[in-house]
One Martini backbone bead per residue (centre of mass of N, CA, C, O) as a GRO file, in nm:
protein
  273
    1UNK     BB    1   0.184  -0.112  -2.844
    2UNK     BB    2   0.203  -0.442  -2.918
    3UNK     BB    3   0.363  -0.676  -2.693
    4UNK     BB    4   0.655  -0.838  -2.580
    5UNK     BB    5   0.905  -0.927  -2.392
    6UNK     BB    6   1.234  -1.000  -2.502
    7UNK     BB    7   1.503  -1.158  -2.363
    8UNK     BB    8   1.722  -0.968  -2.560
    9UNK     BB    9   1.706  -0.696  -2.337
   10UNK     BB   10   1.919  -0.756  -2.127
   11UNK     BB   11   2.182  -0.690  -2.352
   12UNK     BB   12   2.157  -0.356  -2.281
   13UNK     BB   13   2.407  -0.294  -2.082
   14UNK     BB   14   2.357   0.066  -2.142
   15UNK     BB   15   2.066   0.146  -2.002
   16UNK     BB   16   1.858   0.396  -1.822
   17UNK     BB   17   1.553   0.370  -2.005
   18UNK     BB   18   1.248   0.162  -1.995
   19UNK     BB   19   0.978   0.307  -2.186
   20UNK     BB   20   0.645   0.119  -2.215
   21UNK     BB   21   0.398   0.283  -2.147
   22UNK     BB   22   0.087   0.339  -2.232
   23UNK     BB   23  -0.069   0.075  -2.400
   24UNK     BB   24  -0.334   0.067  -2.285
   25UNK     BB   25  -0.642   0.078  -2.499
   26UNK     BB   26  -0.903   0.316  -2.573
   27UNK     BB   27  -1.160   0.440  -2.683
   28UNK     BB   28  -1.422   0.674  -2.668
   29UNK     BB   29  -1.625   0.379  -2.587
   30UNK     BB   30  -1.472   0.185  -2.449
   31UNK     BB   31  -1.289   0.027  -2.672
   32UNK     BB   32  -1.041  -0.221  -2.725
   33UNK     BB   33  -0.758  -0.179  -2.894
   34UNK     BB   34  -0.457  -0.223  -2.674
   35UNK     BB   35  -0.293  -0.433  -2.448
   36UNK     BB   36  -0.028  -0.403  -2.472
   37UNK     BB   37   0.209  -0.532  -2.292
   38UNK     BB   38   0.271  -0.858  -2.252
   39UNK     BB   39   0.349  -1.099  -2.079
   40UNK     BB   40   0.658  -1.143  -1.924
   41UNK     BB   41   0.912  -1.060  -1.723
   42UNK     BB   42   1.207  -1.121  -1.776
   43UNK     BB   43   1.504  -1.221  -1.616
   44UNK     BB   44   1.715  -1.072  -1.832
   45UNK     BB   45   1.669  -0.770  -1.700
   46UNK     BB   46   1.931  -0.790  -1.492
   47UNK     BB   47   2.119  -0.700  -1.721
   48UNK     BB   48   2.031  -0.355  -1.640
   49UNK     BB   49   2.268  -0.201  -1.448
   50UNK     BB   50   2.196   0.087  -1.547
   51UNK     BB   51   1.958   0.109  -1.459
   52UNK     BB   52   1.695   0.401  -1.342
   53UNK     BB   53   1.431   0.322  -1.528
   54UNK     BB   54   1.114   0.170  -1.520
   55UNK     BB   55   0.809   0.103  -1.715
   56UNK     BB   56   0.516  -0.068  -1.761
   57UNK     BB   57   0.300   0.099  -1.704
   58UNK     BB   58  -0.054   0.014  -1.888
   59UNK     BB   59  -0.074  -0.293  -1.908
   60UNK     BB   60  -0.043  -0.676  -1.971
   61UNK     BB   61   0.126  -0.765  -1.763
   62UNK     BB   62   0.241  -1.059  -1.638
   63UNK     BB   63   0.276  -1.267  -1.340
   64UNK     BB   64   0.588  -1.198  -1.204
   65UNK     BB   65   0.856  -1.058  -1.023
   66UNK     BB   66   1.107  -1.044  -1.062
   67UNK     BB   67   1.431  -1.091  -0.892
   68UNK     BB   68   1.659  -0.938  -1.100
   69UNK     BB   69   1.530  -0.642  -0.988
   70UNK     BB   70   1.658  -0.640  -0.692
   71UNK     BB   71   1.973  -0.803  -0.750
   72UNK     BB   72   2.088  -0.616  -1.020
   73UNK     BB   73   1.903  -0.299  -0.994
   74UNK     BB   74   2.084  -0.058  -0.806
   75UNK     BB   75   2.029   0.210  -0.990
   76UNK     BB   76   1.729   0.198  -0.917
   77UNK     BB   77   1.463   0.483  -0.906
   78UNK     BB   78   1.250   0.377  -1.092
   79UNK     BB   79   0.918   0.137  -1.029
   80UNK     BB   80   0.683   0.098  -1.284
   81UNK     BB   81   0.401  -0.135  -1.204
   82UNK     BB   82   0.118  -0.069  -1.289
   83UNK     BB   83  -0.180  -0.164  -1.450
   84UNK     BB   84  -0.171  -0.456  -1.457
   85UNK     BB   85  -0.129  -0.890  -1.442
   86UNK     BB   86   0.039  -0.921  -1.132
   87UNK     BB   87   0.145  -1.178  -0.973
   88UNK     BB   88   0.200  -1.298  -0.658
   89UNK     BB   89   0.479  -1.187  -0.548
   90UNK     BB   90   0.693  -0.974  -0.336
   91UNK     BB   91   1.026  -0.927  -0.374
   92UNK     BB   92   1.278  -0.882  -0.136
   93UNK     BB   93   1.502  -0.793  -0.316
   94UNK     BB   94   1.362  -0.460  -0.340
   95UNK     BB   95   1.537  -0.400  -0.047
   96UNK     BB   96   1.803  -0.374  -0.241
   97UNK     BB   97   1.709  -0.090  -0.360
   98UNK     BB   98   1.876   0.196  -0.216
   99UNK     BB   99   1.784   0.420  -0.472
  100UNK     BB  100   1.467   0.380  -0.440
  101UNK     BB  101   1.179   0.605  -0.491
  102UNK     BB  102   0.960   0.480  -0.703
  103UNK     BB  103   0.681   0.261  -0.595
  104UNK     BB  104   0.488   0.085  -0.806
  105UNK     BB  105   0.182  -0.150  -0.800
  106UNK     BB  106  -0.081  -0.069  -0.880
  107UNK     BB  107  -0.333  -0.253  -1.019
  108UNK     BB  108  -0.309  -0.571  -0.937
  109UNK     BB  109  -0.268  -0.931  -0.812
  110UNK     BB  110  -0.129  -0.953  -0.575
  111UNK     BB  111  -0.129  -1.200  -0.271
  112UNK     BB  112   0.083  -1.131  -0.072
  113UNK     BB  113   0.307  -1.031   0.185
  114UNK     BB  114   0.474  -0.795   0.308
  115UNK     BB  115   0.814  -0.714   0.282
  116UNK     BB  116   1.020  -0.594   0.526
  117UNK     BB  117   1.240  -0.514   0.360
  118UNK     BB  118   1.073  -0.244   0.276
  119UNK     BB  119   1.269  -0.094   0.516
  120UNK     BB  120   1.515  -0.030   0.362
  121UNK     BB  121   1.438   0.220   0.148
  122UNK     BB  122   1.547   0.533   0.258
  123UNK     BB  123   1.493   0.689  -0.034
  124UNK     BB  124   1.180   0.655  -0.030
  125UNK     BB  125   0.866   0.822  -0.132
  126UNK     BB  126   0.674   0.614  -0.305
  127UNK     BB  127   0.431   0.372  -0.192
  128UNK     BB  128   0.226   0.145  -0.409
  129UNK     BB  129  -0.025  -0.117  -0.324
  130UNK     BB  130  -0.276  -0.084  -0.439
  131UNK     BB  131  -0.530  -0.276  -0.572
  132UNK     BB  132  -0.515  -0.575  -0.423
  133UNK     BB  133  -0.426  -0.901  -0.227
  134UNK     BB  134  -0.320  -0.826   0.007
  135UNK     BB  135  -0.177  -0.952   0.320
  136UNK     BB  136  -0.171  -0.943   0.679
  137UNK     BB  137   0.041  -0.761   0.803
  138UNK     BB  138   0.188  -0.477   0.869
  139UNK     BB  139   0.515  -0.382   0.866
  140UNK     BB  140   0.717  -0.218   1.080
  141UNK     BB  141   0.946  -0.136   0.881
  142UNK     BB  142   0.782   0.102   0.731
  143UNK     BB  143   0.883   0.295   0.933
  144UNK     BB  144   1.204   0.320   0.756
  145UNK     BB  145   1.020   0.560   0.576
  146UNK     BB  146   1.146   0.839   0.609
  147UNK     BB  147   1.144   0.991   0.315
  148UNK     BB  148   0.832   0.957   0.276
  149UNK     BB  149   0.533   1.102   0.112
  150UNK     BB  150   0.390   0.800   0.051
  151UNK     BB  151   0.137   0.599   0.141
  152UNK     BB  152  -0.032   0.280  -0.029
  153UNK     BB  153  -0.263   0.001   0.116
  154UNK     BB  154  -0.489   0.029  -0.043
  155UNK     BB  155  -0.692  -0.203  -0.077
  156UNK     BB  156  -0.707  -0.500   0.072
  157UNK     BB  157  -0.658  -0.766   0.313
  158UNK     BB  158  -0.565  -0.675   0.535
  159UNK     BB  159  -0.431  -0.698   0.887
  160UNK     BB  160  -0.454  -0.544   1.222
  161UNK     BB  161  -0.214  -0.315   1.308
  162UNK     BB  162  -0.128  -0.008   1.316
  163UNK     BB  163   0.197   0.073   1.319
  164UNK     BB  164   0.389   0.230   1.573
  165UNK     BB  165   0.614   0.316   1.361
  166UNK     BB  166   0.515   0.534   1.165
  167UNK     BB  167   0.582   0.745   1.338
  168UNK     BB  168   0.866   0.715   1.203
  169UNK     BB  169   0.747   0.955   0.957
  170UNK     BB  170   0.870   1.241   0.894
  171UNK     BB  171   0.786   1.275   0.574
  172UNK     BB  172   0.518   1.256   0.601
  173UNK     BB  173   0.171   1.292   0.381
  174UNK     BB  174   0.060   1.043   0.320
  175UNK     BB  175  -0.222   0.791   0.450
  176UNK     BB  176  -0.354   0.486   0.296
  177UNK     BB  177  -0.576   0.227   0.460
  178UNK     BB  178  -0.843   0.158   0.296
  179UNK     BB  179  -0.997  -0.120   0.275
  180UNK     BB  180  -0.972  -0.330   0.513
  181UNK     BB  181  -0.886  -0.531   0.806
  182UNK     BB  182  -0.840  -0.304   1.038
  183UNK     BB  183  -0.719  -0.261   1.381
  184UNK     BB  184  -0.750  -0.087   1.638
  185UNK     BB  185  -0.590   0.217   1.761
  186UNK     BB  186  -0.476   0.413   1.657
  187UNK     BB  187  -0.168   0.600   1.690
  188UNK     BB  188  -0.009   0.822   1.860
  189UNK     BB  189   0.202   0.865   1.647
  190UNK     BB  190   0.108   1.042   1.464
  191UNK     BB  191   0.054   1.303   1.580
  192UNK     BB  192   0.363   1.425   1.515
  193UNK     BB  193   0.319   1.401   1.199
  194UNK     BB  194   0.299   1.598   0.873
  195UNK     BB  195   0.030   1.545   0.772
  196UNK     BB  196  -0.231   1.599   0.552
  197UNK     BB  197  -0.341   1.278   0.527
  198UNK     BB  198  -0.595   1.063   0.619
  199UNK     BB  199  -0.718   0.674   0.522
  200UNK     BB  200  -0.949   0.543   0.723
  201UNK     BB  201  -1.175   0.360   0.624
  202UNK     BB  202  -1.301   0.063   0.571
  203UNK     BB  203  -1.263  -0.056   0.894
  204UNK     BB  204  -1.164  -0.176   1.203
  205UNK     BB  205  -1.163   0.039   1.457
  206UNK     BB  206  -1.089   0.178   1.773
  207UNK     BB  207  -1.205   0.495   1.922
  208UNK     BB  208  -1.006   0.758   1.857
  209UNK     BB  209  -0.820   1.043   1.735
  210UNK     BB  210  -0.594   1.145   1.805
  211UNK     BB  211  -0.528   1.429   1.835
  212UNK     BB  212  -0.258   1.564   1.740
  213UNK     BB  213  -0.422   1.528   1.425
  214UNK     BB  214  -0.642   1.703   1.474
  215UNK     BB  215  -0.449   1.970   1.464
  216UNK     BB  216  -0.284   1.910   1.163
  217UNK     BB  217  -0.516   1.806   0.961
  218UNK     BB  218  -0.665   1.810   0.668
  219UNK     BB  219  -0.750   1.527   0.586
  220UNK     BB  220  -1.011   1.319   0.708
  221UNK     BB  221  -1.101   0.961   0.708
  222UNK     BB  222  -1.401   0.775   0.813
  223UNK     BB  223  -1.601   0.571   1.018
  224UNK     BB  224  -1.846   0.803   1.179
  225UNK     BB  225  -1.954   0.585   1.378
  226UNK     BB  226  -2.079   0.478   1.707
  227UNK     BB  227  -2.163   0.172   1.651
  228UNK     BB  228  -2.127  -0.161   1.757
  229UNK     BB  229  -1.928  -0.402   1.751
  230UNK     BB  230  -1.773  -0.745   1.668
  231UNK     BB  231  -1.476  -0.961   1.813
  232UNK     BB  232  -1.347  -1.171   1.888
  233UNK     BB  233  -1.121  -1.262   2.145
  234UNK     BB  234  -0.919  -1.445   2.055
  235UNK     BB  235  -0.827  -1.240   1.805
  236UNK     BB  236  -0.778  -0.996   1.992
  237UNK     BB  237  -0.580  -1.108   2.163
  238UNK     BB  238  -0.382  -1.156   1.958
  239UNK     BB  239  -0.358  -0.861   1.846
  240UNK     BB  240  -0.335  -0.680   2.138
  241UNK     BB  241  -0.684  -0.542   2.191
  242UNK     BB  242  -0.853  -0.636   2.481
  243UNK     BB  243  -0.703  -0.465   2.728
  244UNK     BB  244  -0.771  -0.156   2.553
  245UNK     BB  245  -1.046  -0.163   2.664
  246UNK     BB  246  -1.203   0.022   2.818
  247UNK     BB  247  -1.352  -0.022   3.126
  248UNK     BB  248  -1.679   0.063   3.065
  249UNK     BB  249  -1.715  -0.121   2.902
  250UNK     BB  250  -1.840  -0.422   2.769
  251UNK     BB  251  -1.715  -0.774   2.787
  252UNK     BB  252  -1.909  -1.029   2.684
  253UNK     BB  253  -1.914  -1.337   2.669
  254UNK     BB  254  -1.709  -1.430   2.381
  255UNK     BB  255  -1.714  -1.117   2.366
  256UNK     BB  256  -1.650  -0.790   2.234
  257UNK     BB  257  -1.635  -0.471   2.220
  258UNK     BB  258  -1.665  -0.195   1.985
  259UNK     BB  259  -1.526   0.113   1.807
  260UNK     BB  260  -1.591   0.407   1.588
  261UNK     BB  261  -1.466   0.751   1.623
  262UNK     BB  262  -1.464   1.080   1.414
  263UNK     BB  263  -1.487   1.403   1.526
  264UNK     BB  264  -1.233   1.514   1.276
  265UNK     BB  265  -1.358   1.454   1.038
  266UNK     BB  266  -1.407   1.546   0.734
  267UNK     BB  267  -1.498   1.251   0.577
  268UNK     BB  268  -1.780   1.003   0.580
  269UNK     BB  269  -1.891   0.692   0.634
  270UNK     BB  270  -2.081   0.462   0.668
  271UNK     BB  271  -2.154   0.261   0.960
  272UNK     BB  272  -2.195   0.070   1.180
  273UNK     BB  273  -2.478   0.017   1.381
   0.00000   0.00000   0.00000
């Protein structure tokens, strides 16, 4: 289906799932076919309100992300756009979806910061965010996502430090965080969840993986040099990880080190040295 999403689609006031999906291809080698789905999501879609799953992931929707879909879709347990061509920002709205259960938004241009708000979804199992333009802070409020059993916000601009609030993730089984601007110790609150996976590369953390996590976890990825850094020190207090570097390191002004190891990691990639 090569198509745009026509404004008469809100009309459909008892529709239950709009799967639209799967319409970008490529033939055997890899010229394309079909960009599919098209054009912006209309606002008119807060008008299916008795919607269940919405999909409209692998084509190439543009634009942003309706509000209409945070305030009016409050049926919606799966939201599926991935792999599409959505800009903007994510709308504070989609925690008003109490019932969302699978948020995939992973390999679109998002450039927002994270809406604390999705701390509301309290019934959420996936959170994939990977693959943007997010900036910012990772908000504590993610904490609050205790049936999650899969967060990813890797591949993004992100930074700060990750929130020792994650501990509260009693659900969690895979968190990705690869591949952003990431600082600071991990939390030992993390040793507490049933991890199975954490993938930590391509990030500035300094220290080592608390104990707890090396002995529960099966997969563990990061930076595995020891190698030392540097980050100024303004940006540091700011972050408020200059005062837990150990006293033994050199804190040389106006610089301070840290580094990054890995003792517990399944699988490495190199760090600066």
């Amino acid at each position: 289906m090569s198509s745009t999403i026509g404004f008469e689609i809100g009309s459909l006031s008892n529709l239950v799932k709009l799967k639209l999906d799967n319409n970008y291809r490529l033939d055997e080698n890899d010229n394309l076919i079909s960009n599919g789905i098209q054009g912006p999501i209309p606002g008119s879609i807060g008008g299916l309100s008795k919607l269940e799953e919405l999909r409209l992931d692998n084509n190439y929707v543009g634009g942003a992300i309706p509000e209409s879909i945070g305030t009016s879709l409050q049926s919606l347990v799966v939201l599926r756009l991935e792999s599409n061509n959505l800009q903007s920002s994510i709308p504070s709205s989609i925690g008003n979806l109490a019932s969302l259960q699978y948020f995939h938004l992973w390999s679109n241009y998002i450039s927002s910061t994270i809406p604390g708000q999705l701390g509301r979804l309290t019934n959420l199992r996936e959170l994939f965010l990977d693959d943007n333009e997010l900036t910012g802070y990772i908000p504590p409020e993610l904490g609050q996502l205790t049936s999650a059993n899969y967060i990813s916000l890797a591949e993004n601009n992100l930074s700060g430090v990750i929130p020792p609030t994650f501990g509260m993730l009693s659900s969690i089984g895979r968190i990705d965080l690869q591949f952003n601007n990431l600082v600071g110790e991990v939390p030992s609150q993390l040793g507490n969840l049933p991890l199975g996976m954490l993938k930590l590369e391509g990030n500035n953390f300094y220290g080592d993986i608390p104990e707890g996590i090396c002995q529960n976890i099966q997969y563990l990825s990061g930076n595995c040099s020891t190698g030392r850094r540097r980050l100024s020190e303004s940006l540091g207090r700011e972050w408020g990880i200059v005062d837990s570097v150990p006293q033994n390191t050199p804190t040389p002004s106006p610089t301070f080190h840290y580094w990054w190891s890995c003792n517990c990691c399944t699988t490495c990639y190199p760090g600066e040295q």
